[in-house]
Coordinates of C-alpha atoms in Angstrom, one line a residue:
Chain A
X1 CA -50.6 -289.4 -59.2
X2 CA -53.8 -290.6 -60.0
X3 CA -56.0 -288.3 -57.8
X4 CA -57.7 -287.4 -61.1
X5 CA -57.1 -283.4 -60.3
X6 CA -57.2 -282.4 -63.9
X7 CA -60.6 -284.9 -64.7
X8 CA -64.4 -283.4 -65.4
X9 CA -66.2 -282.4 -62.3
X10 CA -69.3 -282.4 -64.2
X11 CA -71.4 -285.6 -64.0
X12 CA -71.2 -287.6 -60.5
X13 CA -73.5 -290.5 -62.1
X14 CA -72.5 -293.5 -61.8
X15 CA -72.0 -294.0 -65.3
X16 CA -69.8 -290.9 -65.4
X17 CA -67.9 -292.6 -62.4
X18 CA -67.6 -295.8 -64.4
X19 CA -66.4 -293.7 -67.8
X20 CA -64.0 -292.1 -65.5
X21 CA -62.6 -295.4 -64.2
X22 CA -62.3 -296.6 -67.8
X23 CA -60.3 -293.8 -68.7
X24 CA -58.0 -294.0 -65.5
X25 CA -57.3 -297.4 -66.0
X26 CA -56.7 -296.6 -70.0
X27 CA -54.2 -294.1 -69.1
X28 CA -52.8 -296.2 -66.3
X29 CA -52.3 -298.9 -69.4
X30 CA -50.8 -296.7 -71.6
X31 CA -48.5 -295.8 -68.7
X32 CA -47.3 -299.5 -67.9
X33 CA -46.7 -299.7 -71.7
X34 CA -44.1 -297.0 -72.1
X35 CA -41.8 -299.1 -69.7
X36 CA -41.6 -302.1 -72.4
X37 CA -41.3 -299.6 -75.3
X38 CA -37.7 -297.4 -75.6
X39 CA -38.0 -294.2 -77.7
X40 CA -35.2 -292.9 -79.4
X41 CA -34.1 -290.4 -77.1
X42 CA -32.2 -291.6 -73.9
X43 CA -33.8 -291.1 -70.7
X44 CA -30.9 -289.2 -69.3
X45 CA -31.5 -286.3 -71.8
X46 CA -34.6 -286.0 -71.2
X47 CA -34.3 -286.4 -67.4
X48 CA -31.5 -283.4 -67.4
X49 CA -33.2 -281.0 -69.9
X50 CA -36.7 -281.4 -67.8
X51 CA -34.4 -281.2 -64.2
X52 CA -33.3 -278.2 -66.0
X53 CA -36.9 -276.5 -66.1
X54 CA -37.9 -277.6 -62.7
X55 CA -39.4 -280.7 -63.5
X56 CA -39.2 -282.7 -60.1
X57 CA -40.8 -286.3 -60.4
X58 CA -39.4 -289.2 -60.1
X59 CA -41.4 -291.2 -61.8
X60 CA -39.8 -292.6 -65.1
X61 CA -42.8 -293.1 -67.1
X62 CA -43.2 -289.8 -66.9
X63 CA -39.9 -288.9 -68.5
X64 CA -40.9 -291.9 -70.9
X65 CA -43.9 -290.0 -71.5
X66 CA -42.1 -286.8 -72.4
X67 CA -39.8 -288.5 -74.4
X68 CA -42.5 -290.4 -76.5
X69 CA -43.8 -287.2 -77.0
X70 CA -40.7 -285.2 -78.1
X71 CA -40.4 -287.8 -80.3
X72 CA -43.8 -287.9 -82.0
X73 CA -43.0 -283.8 -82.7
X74 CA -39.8 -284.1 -84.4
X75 CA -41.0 -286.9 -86.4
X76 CA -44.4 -285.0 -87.3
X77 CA -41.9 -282.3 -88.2
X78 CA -39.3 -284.2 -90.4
X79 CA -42.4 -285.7 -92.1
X80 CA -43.7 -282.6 -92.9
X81 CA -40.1 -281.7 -94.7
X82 CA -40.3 -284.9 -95.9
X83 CA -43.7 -283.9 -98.1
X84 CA -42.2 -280.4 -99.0
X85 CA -38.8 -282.0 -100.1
X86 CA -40.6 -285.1 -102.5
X87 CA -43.0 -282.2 -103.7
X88 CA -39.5 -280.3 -105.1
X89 CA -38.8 -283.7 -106.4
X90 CA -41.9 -283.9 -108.6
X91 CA -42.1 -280.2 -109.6
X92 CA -41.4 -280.1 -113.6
X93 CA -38.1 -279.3 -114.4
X94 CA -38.2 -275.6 -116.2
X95 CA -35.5 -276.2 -118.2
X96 CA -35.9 -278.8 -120.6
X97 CA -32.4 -278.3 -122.0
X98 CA -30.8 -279.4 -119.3
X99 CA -29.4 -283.5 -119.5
X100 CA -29.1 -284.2 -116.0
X101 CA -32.0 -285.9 -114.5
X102 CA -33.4 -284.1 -111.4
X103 CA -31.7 -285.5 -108.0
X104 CA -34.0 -287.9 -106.7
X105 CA -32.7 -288.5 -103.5
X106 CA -34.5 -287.2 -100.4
X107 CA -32.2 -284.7 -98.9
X108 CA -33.2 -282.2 -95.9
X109 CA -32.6 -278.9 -96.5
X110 CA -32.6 -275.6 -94.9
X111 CA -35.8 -274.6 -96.8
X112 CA -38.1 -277.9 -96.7
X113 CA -37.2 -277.5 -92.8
X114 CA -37.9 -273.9 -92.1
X115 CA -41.3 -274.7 -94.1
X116 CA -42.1 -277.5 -92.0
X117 CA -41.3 -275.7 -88.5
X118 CA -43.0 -272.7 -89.9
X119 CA -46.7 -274.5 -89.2
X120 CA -45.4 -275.9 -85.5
X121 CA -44.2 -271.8 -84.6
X122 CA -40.7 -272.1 -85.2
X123 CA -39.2 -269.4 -87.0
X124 CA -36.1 -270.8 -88.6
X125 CA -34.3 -268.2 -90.9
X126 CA -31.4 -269.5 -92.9
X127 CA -28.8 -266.6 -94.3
X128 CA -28.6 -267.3 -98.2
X129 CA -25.1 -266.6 -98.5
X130 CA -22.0 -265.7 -96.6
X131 CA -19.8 -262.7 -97.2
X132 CA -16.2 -262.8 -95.9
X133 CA -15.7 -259.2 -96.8
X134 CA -17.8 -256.1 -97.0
X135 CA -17.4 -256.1 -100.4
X136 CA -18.3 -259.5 -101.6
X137 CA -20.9 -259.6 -104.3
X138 CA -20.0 -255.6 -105.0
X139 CA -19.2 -254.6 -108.6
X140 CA -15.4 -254.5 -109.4
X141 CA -14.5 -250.9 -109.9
X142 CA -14.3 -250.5 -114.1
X143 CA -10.8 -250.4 -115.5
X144 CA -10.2 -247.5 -117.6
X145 CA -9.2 -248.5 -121.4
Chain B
X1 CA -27.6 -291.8 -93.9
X2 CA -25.1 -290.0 -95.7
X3 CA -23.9 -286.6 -93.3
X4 CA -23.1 -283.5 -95.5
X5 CA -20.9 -280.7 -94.5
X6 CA -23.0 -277.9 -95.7
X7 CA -25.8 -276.2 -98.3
X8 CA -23.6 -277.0 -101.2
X9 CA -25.6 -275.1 -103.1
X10 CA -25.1 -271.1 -102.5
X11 CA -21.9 -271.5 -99.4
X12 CA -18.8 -270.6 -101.2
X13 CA -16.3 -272.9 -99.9
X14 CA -15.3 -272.6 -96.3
X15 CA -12.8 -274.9 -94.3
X16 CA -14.5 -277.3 -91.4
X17 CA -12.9 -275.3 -88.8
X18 CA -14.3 -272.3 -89.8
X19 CA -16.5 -270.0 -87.7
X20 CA -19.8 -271.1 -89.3
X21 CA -20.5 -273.6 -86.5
X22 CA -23.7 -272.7 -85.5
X23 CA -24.0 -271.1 -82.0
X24 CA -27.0 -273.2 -80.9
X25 CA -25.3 -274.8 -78.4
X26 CA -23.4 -273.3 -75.6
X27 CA -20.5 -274.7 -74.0
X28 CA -22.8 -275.8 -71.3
X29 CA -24.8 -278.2 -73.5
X30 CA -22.9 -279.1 -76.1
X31 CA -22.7 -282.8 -74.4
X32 CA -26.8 -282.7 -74.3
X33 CA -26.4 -281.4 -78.0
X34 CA -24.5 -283.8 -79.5
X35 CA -26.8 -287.0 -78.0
X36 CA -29.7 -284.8 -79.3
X37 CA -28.0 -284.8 -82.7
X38 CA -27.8 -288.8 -82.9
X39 CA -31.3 -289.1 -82.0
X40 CA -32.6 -286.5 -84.5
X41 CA -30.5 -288.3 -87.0
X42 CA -31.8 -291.8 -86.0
X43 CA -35.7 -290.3 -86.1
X44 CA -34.8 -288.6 -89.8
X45 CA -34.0 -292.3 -90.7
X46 CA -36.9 -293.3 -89.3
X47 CA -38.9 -291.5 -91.4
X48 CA -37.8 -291.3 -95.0
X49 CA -34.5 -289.4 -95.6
X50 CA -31.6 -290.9 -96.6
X51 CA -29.4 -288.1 -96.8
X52 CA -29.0 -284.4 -95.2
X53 CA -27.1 -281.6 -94.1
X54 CA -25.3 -280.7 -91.2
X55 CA -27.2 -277.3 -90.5
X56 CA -30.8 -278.4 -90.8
X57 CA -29.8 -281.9 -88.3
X58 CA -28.6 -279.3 -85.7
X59 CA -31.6 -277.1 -85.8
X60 CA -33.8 -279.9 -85.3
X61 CA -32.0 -281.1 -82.2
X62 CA -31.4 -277.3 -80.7
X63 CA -35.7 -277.6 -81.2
X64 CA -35.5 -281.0 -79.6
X65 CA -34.4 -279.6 -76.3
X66 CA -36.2 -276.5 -76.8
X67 CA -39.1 -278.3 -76.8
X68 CA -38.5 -280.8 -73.5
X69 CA -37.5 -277.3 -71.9
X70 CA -40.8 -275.8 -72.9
X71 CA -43.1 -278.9 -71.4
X72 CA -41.1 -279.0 -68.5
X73 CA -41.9 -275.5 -67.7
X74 CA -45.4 -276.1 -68.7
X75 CA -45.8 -278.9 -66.6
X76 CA -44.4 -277.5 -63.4
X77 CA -46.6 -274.2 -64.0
X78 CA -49.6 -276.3 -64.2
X79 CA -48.5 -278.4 -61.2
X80 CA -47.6 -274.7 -59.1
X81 CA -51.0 -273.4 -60.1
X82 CA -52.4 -276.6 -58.4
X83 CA -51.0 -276.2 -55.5
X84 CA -48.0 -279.0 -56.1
X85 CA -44.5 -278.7 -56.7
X86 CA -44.0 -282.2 -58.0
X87 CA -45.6 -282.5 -61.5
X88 CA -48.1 -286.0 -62.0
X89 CA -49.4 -287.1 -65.0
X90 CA -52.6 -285.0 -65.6
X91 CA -49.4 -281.8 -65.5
X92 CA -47.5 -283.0 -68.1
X93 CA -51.0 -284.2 -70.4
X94 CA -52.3 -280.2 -69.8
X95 CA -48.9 -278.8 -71.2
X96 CA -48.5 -281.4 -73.8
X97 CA -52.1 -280.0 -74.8
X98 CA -51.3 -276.3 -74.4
X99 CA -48.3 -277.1 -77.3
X100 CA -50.8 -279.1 -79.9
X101 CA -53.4 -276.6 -79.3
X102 CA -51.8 -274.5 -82.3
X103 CA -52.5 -277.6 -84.4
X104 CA -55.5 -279.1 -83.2
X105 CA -55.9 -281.9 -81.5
X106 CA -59.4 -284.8 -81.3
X107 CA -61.6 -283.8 -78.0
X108 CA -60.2 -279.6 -78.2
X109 CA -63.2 -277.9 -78.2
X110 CA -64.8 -279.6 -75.5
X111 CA -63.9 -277.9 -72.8
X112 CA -65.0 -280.7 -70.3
X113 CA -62.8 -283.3 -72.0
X114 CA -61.2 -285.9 -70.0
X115 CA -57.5 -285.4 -69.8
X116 CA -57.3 -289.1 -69.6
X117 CA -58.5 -289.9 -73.4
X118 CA -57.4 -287.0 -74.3
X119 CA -56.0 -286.9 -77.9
X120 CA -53.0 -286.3 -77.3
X121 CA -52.9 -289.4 -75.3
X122 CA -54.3 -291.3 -78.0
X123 CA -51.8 -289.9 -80.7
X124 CA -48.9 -290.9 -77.8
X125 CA -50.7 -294.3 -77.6
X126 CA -50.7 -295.1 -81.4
X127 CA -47.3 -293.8 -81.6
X128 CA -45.9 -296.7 -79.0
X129 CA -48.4 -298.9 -80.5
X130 CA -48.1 -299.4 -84.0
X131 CA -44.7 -297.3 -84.6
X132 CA -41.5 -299.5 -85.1
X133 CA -39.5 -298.9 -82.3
X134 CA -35.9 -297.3 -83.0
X135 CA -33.8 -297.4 -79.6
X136 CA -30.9 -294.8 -79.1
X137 CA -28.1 -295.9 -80.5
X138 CA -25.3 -296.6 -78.0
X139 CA -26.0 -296.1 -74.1
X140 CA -25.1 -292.3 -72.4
X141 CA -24.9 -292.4 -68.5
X142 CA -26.6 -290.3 -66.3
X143 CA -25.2 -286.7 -66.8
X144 CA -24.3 -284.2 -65.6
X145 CA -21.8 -286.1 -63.3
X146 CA -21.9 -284.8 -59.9
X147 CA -18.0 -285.3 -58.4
X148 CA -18.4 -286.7 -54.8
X149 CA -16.1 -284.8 -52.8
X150 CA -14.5 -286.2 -49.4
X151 CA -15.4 -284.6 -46.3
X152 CA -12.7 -282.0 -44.8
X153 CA -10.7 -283.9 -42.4
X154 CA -8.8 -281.8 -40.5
X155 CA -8.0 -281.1 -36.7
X156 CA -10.7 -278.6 -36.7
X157 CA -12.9 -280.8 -37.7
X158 CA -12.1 -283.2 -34.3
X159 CA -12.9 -280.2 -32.0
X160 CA -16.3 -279.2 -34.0
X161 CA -19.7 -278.9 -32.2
X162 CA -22.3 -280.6 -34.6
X163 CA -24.2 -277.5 -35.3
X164 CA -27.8 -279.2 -36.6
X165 CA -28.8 -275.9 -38.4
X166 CA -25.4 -274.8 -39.6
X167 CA -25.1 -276.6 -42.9
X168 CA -21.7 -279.2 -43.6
X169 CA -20.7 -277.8 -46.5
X170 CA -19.9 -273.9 -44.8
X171 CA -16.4 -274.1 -43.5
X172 CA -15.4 -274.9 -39.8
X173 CA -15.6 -272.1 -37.1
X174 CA -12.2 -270.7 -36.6
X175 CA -10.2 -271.7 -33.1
X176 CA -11.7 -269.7 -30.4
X177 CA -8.8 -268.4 -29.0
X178 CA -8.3 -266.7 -32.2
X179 CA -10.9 -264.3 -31.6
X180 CA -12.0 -264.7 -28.1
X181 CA -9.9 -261.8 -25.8
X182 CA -8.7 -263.3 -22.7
X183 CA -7.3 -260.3 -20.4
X184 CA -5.9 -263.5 -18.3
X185 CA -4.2 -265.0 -21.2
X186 CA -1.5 -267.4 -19.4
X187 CA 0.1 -269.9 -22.5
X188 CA 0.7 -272.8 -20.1
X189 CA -2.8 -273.8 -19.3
X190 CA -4.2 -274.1 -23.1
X191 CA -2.7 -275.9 -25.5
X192 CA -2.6 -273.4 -28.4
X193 CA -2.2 -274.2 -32.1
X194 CA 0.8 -272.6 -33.5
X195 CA -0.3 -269.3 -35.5
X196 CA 1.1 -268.9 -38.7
X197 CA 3.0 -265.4 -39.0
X198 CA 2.6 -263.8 -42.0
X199 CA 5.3 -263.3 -44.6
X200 CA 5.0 -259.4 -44.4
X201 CA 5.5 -258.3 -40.9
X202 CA 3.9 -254.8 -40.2
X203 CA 5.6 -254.1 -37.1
X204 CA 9.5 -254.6 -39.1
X205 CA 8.2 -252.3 -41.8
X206 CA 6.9 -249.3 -39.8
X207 CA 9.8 -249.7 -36.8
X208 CA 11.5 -247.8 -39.0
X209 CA 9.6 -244.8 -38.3
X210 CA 9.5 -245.7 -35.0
X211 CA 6.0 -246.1 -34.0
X212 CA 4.7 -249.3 -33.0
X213 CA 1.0 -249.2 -33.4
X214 CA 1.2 -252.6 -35.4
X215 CA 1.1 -255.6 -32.9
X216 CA 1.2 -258.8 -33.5
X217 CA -2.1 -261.0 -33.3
X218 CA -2.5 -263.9 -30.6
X219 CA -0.2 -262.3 -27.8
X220 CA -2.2 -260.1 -26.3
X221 CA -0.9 -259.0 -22.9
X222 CA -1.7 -256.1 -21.1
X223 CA 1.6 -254.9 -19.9
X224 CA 2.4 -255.2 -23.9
X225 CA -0.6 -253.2 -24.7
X226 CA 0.5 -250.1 -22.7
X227 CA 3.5 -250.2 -23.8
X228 CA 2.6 -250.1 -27.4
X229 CA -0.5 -247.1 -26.0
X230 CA 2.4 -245.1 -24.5
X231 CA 5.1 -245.3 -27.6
X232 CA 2.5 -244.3 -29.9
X233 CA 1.2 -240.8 -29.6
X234 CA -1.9 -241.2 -31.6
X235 CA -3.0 -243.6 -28.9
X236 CA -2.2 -241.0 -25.9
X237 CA -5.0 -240.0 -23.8
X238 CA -5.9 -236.6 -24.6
X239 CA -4.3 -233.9 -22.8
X240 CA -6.8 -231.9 -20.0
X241 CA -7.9 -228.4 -21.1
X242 CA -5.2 -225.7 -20.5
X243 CA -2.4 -228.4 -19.1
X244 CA -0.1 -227.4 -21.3
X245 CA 0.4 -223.7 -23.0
X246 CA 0.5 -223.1 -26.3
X247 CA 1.6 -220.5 -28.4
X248 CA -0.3 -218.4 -30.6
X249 CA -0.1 -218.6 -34.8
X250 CA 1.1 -215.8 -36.6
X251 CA -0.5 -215.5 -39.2
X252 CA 1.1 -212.9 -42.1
X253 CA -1.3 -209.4 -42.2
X254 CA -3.8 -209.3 -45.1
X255 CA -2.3 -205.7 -46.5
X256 CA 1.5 -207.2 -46.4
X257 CA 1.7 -207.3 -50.7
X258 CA 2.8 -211.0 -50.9
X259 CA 5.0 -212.1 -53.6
X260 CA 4.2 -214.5 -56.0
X261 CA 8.0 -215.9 -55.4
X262 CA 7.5 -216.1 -51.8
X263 CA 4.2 -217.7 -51.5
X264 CA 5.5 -220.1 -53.9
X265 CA 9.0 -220.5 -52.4
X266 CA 7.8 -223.8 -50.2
X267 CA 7.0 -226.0 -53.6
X268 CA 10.4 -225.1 -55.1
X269 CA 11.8 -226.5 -52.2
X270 CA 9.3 -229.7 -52.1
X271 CA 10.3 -230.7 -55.7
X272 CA 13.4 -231.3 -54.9
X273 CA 12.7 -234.5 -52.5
X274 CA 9.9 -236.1 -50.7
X275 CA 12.1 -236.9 -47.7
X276 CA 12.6 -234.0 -46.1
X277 CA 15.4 -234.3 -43.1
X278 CA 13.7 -232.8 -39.7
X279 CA 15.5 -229.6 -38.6
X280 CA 15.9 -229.7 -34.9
X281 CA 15.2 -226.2 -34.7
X282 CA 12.2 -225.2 -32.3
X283 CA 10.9 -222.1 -31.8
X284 CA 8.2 -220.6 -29.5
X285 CA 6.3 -219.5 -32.7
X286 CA 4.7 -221.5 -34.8
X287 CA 4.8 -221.0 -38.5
X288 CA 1.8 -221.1 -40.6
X289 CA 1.1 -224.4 -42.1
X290 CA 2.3 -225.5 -45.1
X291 CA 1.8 -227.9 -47.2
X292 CA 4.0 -230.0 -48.8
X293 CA 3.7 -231.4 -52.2
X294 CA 5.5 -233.9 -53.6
X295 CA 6.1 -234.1 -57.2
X296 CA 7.9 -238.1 -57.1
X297 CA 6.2 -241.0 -57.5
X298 CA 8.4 -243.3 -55.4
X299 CA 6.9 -245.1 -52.5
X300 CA 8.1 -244.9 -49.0
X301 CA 9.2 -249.0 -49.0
X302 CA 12.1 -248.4 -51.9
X303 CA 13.1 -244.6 -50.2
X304 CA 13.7 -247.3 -47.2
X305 CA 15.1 -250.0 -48.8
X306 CA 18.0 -248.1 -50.4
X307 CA 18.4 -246.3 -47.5
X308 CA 19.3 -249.1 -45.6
X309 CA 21.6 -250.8 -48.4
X310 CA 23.4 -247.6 -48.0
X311 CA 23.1 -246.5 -51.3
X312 CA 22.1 -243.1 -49.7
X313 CA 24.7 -240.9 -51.6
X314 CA 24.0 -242.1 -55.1
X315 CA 20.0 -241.4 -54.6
X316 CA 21.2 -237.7 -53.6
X317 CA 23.1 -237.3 -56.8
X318 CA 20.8 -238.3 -58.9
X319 CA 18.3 -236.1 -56.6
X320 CA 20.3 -232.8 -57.2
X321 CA 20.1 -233.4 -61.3
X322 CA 16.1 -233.7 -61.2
X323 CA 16.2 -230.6 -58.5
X324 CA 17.6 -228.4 -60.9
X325 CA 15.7 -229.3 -64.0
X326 CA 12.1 -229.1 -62.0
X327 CA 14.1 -225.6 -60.0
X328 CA 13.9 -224.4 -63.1
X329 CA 10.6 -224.9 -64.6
X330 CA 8.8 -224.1 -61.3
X331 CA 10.7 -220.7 -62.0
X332 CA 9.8 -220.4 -65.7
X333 CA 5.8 -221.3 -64.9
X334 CA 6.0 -218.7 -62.4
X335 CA 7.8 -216.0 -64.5
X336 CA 4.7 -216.3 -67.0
X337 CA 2.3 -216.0 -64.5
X338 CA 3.8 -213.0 -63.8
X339 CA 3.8 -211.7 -66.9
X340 CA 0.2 -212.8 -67.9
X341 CA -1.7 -212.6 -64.4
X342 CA -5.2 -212.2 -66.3
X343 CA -4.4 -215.5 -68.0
X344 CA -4.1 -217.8 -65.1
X345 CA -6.4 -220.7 -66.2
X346 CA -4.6 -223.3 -65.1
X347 CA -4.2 -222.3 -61.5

């Protein structure tokens, strides 16, 4: 696991040696510290959805890694609808006549989401409405007087 | 975190069992989608909502599992391009990079960058570090759940070679004797397993018509094979050249004005039955064949089955009703042709 296939095969100094060590032993850390932390999503999903795509190890602090990571995404991404929901929040209401106050809680929506994944590649289109019948939202025919 | 039931907003109002349930998940997953669900929700906590709705929660987990998918298959590309079918560390680090490389990550544009301080790493590494840790709420077991199944015992199974390259889970071999032709079959020397006869007997059904090319499987005898070769004629040895005389075909003279009537005198008769009682009359000349076509769509078993109830006479009866009726439109068909030869398009 640690045969360092992926590491530079530039500098074969000994103080790139010694840089390289540090960095292995960093990483193997980081490993090791994965074990004592649990991320939010269970090890058996993540085991079954990488089994899935071929993944074969069976190391778990790789799946721990995966997960950690899957993690850090979806919280990068409900941060980012986080920002785009407060900035609706904060907008100045239009319509001054209006006596309600604006809703201040944080609620995800559709749009603030489909921002958000828009920046990671995601392409989330939400229908605006839905139609039961062809003619929903057609004019009524005009009665005759 | 409160849980909505929809964009209250612009839906009109729709019942909970309605088809809008989003198709993300397939019957396959949806055990994989619902855990995904709870963790979304527990990492929207996590970071600042308090409330949302039901659609956006389910995208985010359908991209949840999307996205283990889509490192899993980077990683094992990376490791197959190396040479490796089980994924290591430095796999999963160059796929996690490939994904981030839309955003950016610290160290990108060196090219030489070591994948071991990569920034993606360090972004993991402050993530475990200084984040508050949120475990999955509840335990799930290991899924899916394979069902162990118990190994075939049966008496097969006592007589079975072990085969090293025939796998355990293909079924057992049948029993030898089943396919294995003994000319020297005596019954006394090996114990046989009782064969199970089939419901429909073959041999009962076409007795009947007297031949017996149907035999039973598992006595095979020689003495009973010849019989059965010398009742059926289709299995006869072919008759030497010129052993037995036969007569020559007349066949009607080309300038002889045939009559529509007559040529079609043969299906007038044929629609009235598709059992046709032999004559016993032979003759030295053979006619011309003819073919007989048969307008009923009964099958042979019921002809034979109410023939042997007895219920012959009342079958005739009804027999003579549908003769006449389809006597008489064979003779109406033909009288048009007659009258209209040039417009024969359905002939």
């Amino acid at each position: 696991m640690m045969s360092g296939s992926g590491n530079s095969s530039g500098a074969a100094s000994t103080a790139g040696a010694d840089g390289r060590h540090d960095d292995d032993a960093a990483l193997t850390e980081f490993l090791s510290s994965l074990m004592d932390y649990t991320p939010t999503i269970p090890d058996e999903l993540v085991e079954h959805y990488l089994g899935r795509s071929g993944f074969n190890c069976p190391d778990l602090r790789l799946t721990r890694l995966v997960a950690v990571a899957t993690q850090k995404f979806i919280s990068d991404i409900a941060s980012d609808a986080l920002q785009h929901s407060k900035a609706r929040v904060a907008a100045p209401i239009k319509d001054n006549k209006s006596k309600q106050p604006k809703d201040k809680r944080l609620v995800l929506t559709m749009e603030d989401l489909s921002k958000a994944l828009r920046e990671y590649g995601v392409n989330l289109k939400h229908p605006e409405y839905f139609a039961d019948s062809p003619l929903t939202g057609t004019d009524p025919p005009t009665r005759e007087e | 975190m409160t849980y909505g039931g929809g964009d209250a907003a612009r839906e009109p109002q729709l019942d909970s069992q309605s088809t809008l349930k989003p198709r993300i998940s397939t019957t396959t997953n949806q055990y994989g989608h619902a855990v995904s669900r709870i963790s979304v929700t527990q990492i929207l906590e996590a970071t600042g909502f308090e409330h949302s709705y039901r659609r956006p929660i389910d995208a985010l987990a359908d991209v949840l599992l999307r996205y283990i998918s889509h490192v899993g298959k980077l990683s094992v590309s990376y490791a197959n391009m190396s040479g490796r079918i089980q994924c290591n560390v430095f796999d999963v680090i160059l796929a996690l990079e490939e994904i981030a490389s839309v955003h950016g990550f610290a160290g990108q544009s060196d090219p030489n960058h070591s994948l071991s301080s990569s920034g993606v790493v360090l972004d993991l590494w402050r993530v475990v570090g200084k984040e508050r840790e949120v475990p999955f709420a509840g335990s799930i077991a290991r899924f899916p759940v394979t069902r162990s199944r118990q190994a075939e015992t049966s008496q097969d199974t006592e007589n079975e070679v072990e085969w090293g390259h025939i796998p355990d889970w293909l079924p057992s071999f049948p029993d030898p004797s089943t396919y294995i032709n003994n000319s020297v079959s005596n019954e006394s020397s090996v114990p046989r397993k009782q064969m199970e006869r089939p419901h429909f007997s073959f041999r009962k059904f076409f007795s009947v018509n007297g031949s017996d090319g149907f035999a039973p499987i598992g006595h095979t005898n020689v003495e009973r094979e010849n019989e059965i070769v010398q009742r059926n004629p289709y299995l006869v040895p072919p008759l030497p050249h010129r052993e037995r005389q036969v007569s020559d075909m007349t066949i009607p003279s080309e300038r002889k004005a045939v009559s529509v009537f007559e040529t079609f005198a043969p299906v007038i008769e044929a629609s009235g039955g598709e059992i046709v009682e032999e004559r016993g009359v032979i003759s030295n000349k053979r006619p011309a064949v003819r073919f007989r076509i048969g307008v009923g769509t009964k099958s042979m078993s019921k002809m034979l089955s109410l023939r042997d109830t007895g219920m012959k006479e009342d079958l005739w009866t009804v027999k003579e009703e549908e003769m006449d009726s389809k006597k008489r439109r064979a003779e109406m068909i033909l009288k048009e042709s007659m009258e209209k030869p040039n417009e024969l398009a359905q002939l």
